[in-house]
PDB file of C-alpha atoms in Angstrom:
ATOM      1  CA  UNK A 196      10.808  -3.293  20.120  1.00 82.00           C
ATOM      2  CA  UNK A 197      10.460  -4.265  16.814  1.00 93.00           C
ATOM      3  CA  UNK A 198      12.065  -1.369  14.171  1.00 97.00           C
ATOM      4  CA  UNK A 199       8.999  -0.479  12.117  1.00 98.00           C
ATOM      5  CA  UNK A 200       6.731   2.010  11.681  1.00 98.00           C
ATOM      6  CA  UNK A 201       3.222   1.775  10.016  1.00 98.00           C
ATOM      7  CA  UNK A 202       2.659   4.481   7.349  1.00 98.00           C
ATOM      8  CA  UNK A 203      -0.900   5.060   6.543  1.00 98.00           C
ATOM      9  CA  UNK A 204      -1.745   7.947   4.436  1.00 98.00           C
ATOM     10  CA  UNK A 205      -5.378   9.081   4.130  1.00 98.00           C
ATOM     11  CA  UNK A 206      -7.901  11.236   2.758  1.00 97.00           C
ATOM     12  CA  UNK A 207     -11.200  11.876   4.239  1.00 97.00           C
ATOM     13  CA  UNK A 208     -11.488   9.223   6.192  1.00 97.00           C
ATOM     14  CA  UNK A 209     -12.500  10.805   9.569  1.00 97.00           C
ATOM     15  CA  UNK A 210     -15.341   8.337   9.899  1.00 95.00           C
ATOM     16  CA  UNK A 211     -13.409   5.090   9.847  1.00 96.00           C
ATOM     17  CA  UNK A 212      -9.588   5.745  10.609  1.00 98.00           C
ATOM     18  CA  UNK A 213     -10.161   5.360  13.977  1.00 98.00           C
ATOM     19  CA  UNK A 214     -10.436   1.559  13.545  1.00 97.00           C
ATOM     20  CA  UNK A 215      -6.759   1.777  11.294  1.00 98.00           C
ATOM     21  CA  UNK A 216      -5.158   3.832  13.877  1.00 98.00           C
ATOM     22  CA  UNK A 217      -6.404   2.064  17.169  1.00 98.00           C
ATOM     23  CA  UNK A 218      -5.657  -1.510  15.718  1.00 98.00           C
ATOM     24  CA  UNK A 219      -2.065  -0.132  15.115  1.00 98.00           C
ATOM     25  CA  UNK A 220      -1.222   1.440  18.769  1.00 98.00           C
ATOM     26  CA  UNK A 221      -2.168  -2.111  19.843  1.00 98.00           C
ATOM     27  CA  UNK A 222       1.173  -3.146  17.597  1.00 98.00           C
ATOM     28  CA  UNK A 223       3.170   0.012  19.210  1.00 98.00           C
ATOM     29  CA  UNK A 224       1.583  -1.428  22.702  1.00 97.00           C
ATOM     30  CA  UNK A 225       2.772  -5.071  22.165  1.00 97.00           C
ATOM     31  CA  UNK A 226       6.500  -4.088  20.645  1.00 97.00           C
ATOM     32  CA  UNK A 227       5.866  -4.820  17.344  1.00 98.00           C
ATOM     33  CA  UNK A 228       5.877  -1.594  15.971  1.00 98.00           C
ATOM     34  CA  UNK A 229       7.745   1.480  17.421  1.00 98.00           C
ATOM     35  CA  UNK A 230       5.574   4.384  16.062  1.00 98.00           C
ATOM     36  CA  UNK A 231       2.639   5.321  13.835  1.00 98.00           C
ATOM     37  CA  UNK A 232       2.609   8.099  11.090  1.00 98.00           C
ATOM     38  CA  UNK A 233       0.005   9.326   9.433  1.00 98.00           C
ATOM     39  CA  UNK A 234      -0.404  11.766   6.360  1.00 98.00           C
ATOM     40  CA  UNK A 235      -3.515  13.164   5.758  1.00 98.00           C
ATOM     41  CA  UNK A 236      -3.344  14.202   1.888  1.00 97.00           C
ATOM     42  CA  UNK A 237      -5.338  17.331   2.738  1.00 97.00           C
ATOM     43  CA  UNK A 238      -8.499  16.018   4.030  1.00 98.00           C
ATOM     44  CA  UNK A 239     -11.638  18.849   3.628  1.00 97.00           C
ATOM     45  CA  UNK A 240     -14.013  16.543   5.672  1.00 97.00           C
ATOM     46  CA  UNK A 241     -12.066  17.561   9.095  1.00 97.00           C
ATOM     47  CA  UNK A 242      -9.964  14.443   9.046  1.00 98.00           C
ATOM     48  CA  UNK A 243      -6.795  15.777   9.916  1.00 98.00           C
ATOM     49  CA  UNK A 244      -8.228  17.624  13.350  1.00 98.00           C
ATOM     50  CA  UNK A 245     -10.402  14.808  13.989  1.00 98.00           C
ATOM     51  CA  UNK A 246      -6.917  12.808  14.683  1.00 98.00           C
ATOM     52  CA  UNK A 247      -4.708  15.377  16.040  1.00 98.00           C
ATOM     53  CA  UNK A 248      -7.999  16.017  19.278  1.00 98.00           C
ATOM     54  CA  UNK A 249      -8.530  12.178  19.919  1.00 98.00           C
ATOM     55  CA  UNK A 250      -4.885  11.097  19.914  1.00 98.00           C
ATOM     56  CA  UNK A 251      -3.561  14.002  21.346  1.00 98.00           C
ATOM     57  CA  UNK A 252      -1.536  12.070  23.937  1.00 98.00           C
ATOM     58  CA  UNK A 253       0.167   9.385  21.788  1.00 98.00           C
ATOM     59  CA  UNK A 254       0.939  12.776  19.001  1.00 98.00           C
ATOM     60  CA  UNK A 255       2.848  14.558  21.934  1.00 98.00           C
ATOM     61  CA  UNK A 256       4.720  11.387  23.025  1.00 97.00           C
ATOM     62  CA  UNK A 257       5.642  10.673  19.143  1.00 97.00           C
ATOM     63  CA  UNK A 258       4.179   7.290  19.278  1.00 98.00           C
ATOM     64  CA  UNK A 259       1.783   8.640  16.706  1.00 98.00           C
ATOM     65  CA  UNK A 260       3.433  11.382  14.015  1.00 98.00           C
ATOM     66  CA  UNK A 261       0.592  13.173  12.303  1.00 98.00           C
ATOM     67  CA  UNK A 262       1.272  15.220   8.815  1.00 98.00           C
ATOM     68  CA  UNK A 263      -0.876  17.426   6.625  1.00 98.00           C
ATOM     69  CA  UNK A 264      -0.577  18.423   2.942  1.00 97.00           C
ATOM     70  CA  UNK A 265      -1.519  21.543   1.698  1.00 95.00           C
ATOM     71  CA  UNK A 266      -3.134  19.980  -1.846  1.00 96.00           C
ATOM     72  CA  UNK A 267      -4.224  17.001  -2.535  1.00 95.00           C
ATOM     73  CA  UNK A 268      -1.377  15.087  -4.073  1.00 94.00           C
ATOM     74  CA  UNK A 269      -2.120  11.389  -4.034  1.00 94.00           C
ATOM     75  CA  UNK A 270      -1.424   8.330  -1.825  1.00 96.00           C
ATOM     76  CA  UNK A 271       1.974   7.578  -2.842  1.00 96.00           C
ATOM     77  CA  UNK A 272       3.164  11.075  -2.409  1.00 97.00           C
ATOM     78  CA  UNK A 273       1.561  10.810   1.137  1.00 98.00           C
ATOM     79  CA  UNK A 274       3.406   7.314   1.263  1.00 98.00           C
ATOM     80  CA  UNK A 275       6.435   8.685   0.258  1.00 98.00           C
ATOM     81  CA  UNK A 276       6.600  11.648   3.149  1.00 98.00           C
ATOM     82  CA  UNK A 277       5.814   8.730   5.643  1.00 98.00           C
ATOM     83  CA  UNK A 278       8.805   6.579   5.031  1.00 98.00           C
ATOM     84  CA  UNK A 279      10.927   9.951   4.875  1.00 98.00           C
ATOM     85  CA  UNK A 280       9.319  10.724   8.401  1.00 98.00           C
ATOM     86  CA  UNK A 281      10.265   7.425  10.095  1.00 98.00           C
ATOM     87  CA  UNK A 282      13.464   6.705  11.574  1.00 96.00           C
ATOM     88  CA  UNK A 283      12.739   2.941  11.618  1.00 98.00           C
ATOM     89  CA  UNK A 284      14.464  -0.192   9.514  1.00 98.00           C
ATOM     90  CA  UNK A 285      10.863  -1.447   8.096  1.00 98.00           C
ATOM     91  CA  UNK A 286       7.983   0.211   6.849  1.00 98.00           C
ATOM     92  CA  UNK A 287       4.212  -1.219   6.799  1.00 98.00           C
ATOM     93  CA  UNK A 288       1.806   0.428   4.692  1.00 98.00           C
ATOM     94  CA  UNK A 289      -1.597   0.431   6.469  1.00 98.00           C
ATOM     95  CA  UNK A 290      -4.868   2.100   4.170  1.00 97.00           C
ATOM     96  CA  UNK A 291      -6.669   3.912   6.448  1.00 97.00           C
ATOM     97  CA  UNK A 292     -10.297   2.060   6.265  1.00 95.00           C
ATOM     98  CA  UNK A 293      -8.423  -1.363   6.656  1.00 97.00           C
ATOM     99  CA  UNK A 294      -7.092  -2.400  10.257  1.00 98.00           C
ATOM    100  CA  UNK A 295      -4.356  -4.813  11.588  1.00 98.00           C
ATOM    101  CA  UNK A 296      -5.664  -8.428  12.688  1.00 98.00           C
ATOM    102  CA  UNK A 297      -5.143  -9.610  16.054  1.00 96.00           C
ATOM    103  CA  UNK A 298      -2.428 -11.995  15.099  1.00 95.00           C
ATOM    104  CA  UNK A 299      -0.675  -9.355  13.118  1.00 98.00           C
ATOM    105  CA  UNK A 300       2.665  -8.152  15.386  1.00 98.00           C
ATOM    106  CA  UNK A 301       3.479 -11.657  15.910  1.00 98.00           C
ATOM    107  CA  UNK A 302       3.327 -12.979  12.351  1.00 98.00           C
ATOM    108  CA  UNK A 303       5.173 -10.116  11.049  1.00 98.00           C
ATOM    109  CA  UNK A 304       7.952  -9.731  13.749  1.00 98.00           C
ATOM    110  CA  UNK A 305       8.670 -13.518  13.236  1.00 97.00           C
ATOM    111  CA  UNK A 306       9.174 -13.149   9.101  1.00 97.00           C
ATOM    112  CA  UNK A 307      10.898 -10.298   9.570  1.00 97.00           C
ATOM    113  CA  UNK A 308      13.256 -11.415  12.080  1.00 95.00           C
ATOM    114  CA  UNK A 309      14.214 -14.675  10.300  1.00 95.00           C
ATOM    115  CA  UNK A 310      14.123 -13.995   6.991  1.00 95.00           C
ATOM    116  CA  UNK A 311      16.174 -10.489   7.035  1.00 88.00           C
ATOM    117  CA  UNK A 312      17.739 -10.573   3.692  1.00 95.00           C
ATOM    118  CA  UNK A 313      14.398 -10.272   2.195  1.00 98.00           C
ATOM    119  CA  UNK A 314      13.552  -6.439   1.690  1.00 98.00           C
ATOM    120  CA  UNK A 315      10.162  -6.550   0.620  1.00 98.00           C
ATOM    121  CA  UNK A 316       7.726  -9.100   2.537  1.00 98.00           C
ATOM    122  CA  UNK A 317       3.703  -9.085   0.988  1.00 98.00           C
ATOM    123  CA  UNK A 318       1.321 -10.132   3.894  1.00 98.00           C
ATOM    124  CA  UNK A 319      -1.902 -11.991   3.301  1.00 98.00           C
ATOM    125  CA  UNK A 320      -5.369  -9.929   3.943  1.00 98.00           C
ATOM    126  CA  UNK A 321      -8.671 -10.694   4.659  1.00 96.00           C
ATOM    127  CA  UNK A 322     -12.035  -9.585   3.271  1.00 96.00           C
ATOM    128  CA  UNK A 323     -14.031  -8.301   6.457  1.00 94.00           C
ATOM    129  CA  UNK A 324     -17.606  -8.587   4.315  1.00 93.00           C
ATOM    130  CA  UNK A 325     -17.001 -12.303   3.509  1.00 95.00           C
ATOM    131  CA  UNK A 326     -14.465 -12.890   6.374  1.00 95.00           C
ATOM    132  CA  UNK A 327     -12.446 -15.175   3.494  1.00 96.00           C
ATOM    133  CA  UNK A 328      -9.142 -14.716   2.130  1.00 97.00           C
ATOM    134  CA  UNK A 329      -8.228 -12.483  -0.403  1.00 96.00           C
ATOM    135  CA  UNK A 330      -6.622 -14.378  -3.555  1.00 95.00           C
ATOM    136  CA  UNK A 331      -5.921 -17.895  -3.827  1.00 94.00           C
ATOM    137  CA  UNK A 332      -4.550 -19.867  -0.889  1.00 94.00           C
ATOM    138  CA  UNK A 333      -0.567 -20.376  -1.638  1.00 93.00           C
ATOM    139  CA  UNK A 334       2.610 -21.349   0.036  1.00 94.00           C
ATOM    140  CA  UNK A 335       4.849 -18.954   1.849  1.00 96.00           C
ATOM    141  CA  UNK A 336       7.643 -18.488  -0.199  1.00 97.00           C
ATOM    142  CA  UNK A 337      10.271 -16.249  -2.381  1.00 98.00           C
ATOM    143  CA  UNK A 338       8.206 -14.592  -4.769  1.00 97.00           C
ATOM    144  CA  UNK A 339      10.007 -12.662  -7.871  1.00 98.00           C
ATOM    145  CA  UNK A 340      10.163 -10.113 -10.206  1.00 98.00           C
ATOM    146  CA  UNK A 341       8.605 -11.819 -13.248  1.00 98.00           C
ATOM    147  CA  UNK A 342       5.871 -13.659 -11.093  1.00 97.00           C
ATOM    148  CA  UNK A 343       4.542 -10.456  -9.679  1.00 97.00           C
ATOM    149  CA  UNK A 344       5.023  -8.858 -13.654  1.00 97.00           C
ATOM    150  CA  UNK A 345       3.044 -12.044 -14.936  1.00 97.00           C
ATOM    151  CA  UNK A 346       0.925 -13.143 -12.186  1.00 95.00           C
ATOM    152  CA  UNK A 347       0.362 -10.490  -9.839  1.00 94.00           C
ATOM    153  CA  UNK A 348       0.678 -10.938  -6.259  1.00 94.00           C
ATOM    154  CA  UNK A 349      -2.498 -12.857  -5.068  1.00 92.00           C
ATOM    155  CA  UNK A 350      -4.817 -10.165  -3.867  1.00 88.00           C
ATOM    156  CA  UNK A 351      -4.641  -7.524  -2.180  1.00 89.00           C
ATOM    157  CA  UNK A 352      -1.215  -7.833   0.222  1.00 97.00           C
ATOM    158  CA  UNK A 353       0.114  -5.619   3.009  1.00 98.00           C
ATOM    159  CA  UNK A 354       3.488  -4.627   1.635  1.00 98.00           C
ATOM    160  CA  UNK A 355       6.178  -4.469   4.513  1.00 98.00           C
ATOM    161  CA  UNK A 356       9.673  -2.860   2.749  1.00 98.00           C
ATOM    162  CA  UNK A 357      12.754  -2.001   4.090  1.00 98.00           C
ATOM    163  CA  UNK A 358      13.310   1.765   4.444  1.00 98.00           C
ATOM    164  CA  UNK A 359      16.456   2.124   2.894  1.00 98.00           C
ATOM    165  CA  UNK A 360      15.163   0.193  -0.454  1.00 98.00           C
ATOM    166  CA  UNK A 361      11.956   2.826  -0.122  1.00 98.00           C
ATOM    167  CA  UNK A 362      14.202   5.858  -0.291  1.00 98.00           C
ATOM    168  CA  UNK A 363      15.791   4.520  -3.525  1.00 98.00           C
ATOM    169  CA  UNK A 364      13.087   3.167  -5.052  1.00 98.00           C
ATOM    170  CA  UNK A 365       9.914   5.476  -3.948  1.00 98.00           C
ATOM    171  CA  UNK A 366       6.413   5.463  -5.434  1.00 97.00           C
ATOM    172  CA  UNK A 367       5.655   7.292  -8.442  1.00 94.00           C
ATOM    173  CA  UNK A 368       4.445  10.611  -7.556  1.00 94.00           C
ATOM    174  CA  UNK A 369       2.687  11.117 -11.430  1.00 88.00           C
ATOM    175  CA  UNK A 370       0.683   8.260 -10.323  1.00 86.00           C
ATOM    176  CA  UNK A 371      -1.628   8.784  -7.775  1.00 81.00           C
ATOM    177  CA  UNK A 372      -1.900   5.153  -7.129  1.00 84.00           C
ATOM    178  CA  UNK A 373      -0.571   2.039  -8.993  1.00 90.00           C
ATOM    179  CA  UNK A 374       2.026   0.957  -6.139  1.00 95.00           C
ATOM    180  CA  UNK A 375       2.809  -2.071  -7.870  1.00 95.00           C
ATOM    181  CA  UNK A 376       4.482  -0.413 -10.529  1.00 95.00           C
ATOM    182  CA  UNK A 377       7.264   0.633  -7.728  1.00 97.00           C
ATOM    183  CA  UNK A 378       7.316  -2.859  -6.463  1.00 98.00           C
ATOM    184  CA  UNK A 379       7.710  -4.128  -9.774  1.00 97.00           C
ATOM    185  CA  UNK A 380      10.966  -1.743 -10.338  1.00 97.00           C
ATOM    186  CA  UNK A 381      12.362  -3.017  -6.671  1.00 98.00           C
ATOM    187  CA  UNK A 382      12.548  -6.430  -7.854  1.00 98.00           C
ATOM    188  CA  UNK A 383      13.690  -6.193 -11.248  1.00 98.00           C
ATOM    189  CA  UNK A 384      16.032  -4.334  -9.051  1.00 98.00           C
ATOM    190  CA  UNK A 385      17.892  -7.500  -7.583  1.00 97.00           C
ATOM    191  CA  UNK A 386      15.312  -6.901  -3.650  1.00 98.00           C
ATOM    192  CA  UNK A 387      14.583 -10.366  -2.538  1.00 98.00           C
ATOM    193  CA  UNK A 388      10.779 -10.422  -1.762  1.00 98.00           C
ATOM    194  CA  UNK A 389       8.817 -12.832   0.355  1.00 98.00           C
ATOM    195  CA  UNK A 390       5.075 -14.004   0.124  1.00 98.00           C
ATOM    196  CA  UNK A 391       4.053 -14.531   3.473  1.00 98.00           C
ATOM    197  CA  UNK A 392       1.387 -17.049   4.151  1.00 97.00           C
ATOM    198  CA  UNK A 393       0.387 -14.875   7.724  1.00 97.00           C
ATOM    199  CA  UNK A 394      -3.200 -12.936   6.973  1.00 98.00           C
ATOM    200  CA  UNK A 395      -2.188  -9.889   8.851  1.00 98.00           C
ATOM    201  CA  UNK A 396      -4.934  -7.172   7.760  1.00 98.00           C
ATOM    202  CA  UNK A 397      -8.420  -6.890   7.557  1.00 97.00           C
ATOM    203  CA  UNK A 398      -9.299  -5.709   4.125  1.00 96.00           C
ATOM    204  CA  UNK A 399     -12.599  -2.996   3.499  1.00 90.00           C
ATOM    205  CA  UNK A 400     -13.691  -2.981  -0.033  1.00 85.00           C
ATOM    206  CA  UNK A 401     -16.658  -1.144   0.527  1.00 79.00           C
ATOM    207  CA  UNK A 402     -16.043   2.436   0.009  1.00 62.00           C
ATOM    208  CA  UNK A 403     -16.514   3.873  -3.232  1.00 55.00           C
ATOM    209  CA  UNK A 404     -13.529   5.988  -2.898  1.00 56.00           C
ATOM    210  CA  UNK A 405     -11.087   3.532  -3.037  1.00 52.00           C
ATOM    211  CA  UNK A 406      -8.855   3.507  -5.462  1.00 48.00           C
ATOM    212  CA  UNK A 407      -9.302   0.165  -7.203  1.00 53.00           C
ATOM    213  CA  UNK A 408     -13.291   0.704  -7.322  1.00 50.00           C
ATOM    214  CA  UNK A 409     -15.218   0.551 -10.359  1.00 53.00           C
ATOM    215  CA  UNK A 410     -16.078   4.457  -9.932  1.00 56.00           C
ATOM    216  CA  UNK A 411     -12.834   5.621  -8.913  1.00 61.00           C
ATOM    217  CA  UNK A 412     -10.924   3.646 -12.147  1.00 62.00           C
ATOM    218  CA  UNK A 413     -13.187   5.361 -14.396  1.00 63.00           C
ATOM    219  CA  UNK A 414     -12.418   8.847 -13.182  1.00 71.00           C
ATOM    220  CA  UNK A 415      -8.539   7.887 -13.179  1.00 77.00           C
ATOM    221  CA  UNK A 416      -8.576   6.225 -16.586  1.00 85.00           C
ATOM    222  CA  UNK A 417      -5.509   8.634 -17.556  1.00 86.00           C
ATOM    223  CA  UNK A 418      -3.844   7.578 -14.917  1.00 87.00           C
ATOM    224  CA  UNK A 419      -4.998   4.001 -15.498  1.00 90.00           C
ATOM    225  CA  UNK A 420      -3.622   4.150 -18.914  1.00 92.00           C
ATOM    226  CA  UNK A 421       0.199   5.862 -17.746  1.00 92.00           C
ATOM    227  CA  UNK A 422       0.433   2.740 -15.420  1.00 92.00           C
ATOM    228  CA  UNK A 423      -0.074   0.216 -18.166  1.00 94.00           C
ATOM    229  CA  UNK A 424       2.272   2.248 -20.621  1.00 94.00           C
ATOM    230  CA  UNK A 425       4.383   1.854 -17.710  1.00 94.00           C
ATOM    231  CA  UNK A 426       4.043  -2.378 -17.120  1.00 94.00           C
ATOM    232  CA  UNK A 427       5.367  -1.733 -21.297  1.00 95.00           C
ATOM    233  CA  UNK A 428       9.047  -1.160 -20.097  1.00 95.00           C
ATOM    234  CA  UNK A 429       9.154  -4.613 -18.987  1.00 96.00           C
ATOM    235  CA  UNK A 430       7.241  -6.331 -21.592  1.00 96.00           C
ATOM    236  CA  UNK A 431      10.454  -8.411 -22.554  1.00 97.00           C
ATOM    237  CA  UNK A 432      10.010 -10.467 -19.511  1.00 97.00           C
ATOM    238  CA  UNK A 433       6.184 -10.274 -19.912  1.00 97.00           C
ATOM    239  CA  UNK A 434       4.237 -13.677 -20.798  1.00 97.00           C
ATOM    240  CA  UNK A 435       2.382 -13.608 -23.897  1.00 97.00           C
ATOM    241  CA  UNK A 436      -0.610 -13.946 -21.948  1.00 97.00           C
ATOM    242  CA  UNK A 437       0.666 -10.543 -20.099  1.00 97.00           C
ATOM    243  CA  UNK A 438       1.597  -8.729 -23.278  1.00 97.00           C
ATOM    244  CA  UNK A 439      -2.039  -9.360 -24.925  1.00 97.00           C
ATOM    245  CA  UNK A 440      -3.569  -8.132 -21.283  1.00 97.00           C
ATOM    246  CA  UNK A 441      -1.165  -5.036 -21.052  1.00 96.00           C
ATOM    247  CA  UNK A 442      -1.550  -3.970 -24.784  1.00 97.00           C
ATOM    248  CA  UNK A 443      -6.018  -4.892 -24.154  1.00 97.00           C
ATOM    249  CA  UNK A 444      -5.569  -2.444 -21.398  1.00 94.00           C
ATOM    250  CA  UNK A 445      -3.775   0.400 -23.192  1.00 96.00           C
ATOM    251  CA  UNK A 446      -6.437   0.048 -25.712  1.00 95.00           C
ATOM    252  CA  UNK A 447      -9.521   0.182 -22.842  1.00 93.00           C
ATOM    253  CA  UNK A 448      -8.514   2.827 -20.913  1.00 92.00           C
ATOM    254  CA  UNK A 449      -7.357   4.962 -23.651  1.00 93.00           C
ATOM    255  CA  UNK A 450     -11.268   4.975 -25.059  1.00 89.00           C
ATOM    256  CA  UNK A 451     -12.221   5.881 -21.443  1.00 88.00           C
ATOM    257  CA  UNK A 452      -9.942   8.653 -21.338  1.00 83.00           C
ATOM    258  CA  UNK A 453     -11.153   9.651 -24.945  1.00 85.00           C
ATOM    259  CA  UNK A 454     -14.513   9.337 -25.088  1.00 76.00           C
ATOM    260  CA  UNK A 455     -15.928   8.828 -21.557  1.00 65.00           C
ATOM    261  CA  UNK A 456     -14.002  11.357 -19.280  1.00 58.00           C
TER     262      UNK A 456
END
């Protein structure tokens, strides 16, 4: 059995997490993951009972962990007790309204197993409205720190990081989002990271709660505007295309946070 568990935090998502957490015992199932946790960032919609009735079975085996926080707190505090929860080599990070394709165990157990001196691997996703990729199409390859700073990774990717590299390097807790600010710090830490050509995870962009929605960016426009004053500790290795688009930022979310909030 592969040595991985799939972290997926969530927050009132009792309608839909059933299609996250059921695509991901079929992993556990098939050896390609060993266990599931999830952390429900103190759901009020009945999210974190919903869970702990219908999987009842795989909770008391420990194929599925299940963890509650008394506040709200954020995702990448949630993502944070997950990896300290697992007791596996690899962590996937799973949102809890997206699901794992049917290909997925295979493709990952076959980069991870050949490639194991990379630490971070990004998977490829696909948009389940338009059933097309997410991003521009792209060979598999090493992808590094000043290409993710400059360029991004292309579209939304299912991270897959070594635990040991998560424990030293975890997510920003101030932020409540922002990941790639901690995967930006891994590899200006020296962690060789691979971009996988395998589309692993369906992606669901239509909820309004999500993070990176139009609604949900204007309510976090403080937040919005910590991570860019963040991206400005590494604006030596920034493009000057980057520097204009970090410094444009600064200035957009700041009037948000001023005048619109």
């Amino acid at each position: 059995m592969l040595s991985l568990s799939i972290v997926t935090p969530t927050y009132n998502r009792k309608k839909v997490i059933s299609r996250s957490i059921d695509s991901s015992i079929e992993l556990v199932e098939k050896g390609f993951a060993k266990n599931i946790i999830i952390v429900d960032d103190a759901s009020t919609d009945g999210t974190f009972n919903f869970i702990s009735n219908k999987y009842e079975k795989l909770i008391n085996t420990q194929v599925l962990l299940i963890f509650r926080l008394d506040e709200n707190s954020g995702v990448n505090k949630a993502k944070n007790i997950g990896v300290k929860m697992s007791q596996c080599e690899w962590i996937a990070f799973m949102d809890s309204d997206d699901y794992f394709l049917p290909e997925a165990g295979p493709s990952i157990a076959k980069e991870l197993k050949s490639k194991n001196n990379y630490g971070v691997f990004f998977f490829r996703c696909l948009n389940i409205k338009t059933g097309c990729l997410i991003g521009e199409r792209c060979d598999a390859n090493i992808i590094t720190f000043k290409q993710v700073l400059n360029d991004g990774i292309p579209g939304e990717c299912l991270p897959v990081i070594k635990k040991k590299i998560m424990l030293k390097f975890p997510y920003n807790e101030v932020l409540k989002g922002c990941e790639g600010i901690t995967h930006l710090k891994i590899l200006k830490n020296g962690v060789l990271a691979f971009l996988s050509n395998k589309i692993v995870r369906g992606y669901d962009d239509s909820g309004e709660d999500r993070l990176c929605s139009k609604q949900s960016i204007m309510k976090r426009s403080k937040e919005m505007l910590q991570c860019n004053i963040f991206h400005l500790r590494y604006i030596a290795y920034a493009s000057p295309r980057k520097v204009i688009g970090i410094i444009a930022r600064i200035v957009y979310y700041s009037y948000l946070f001023i005048f619109r909030r």
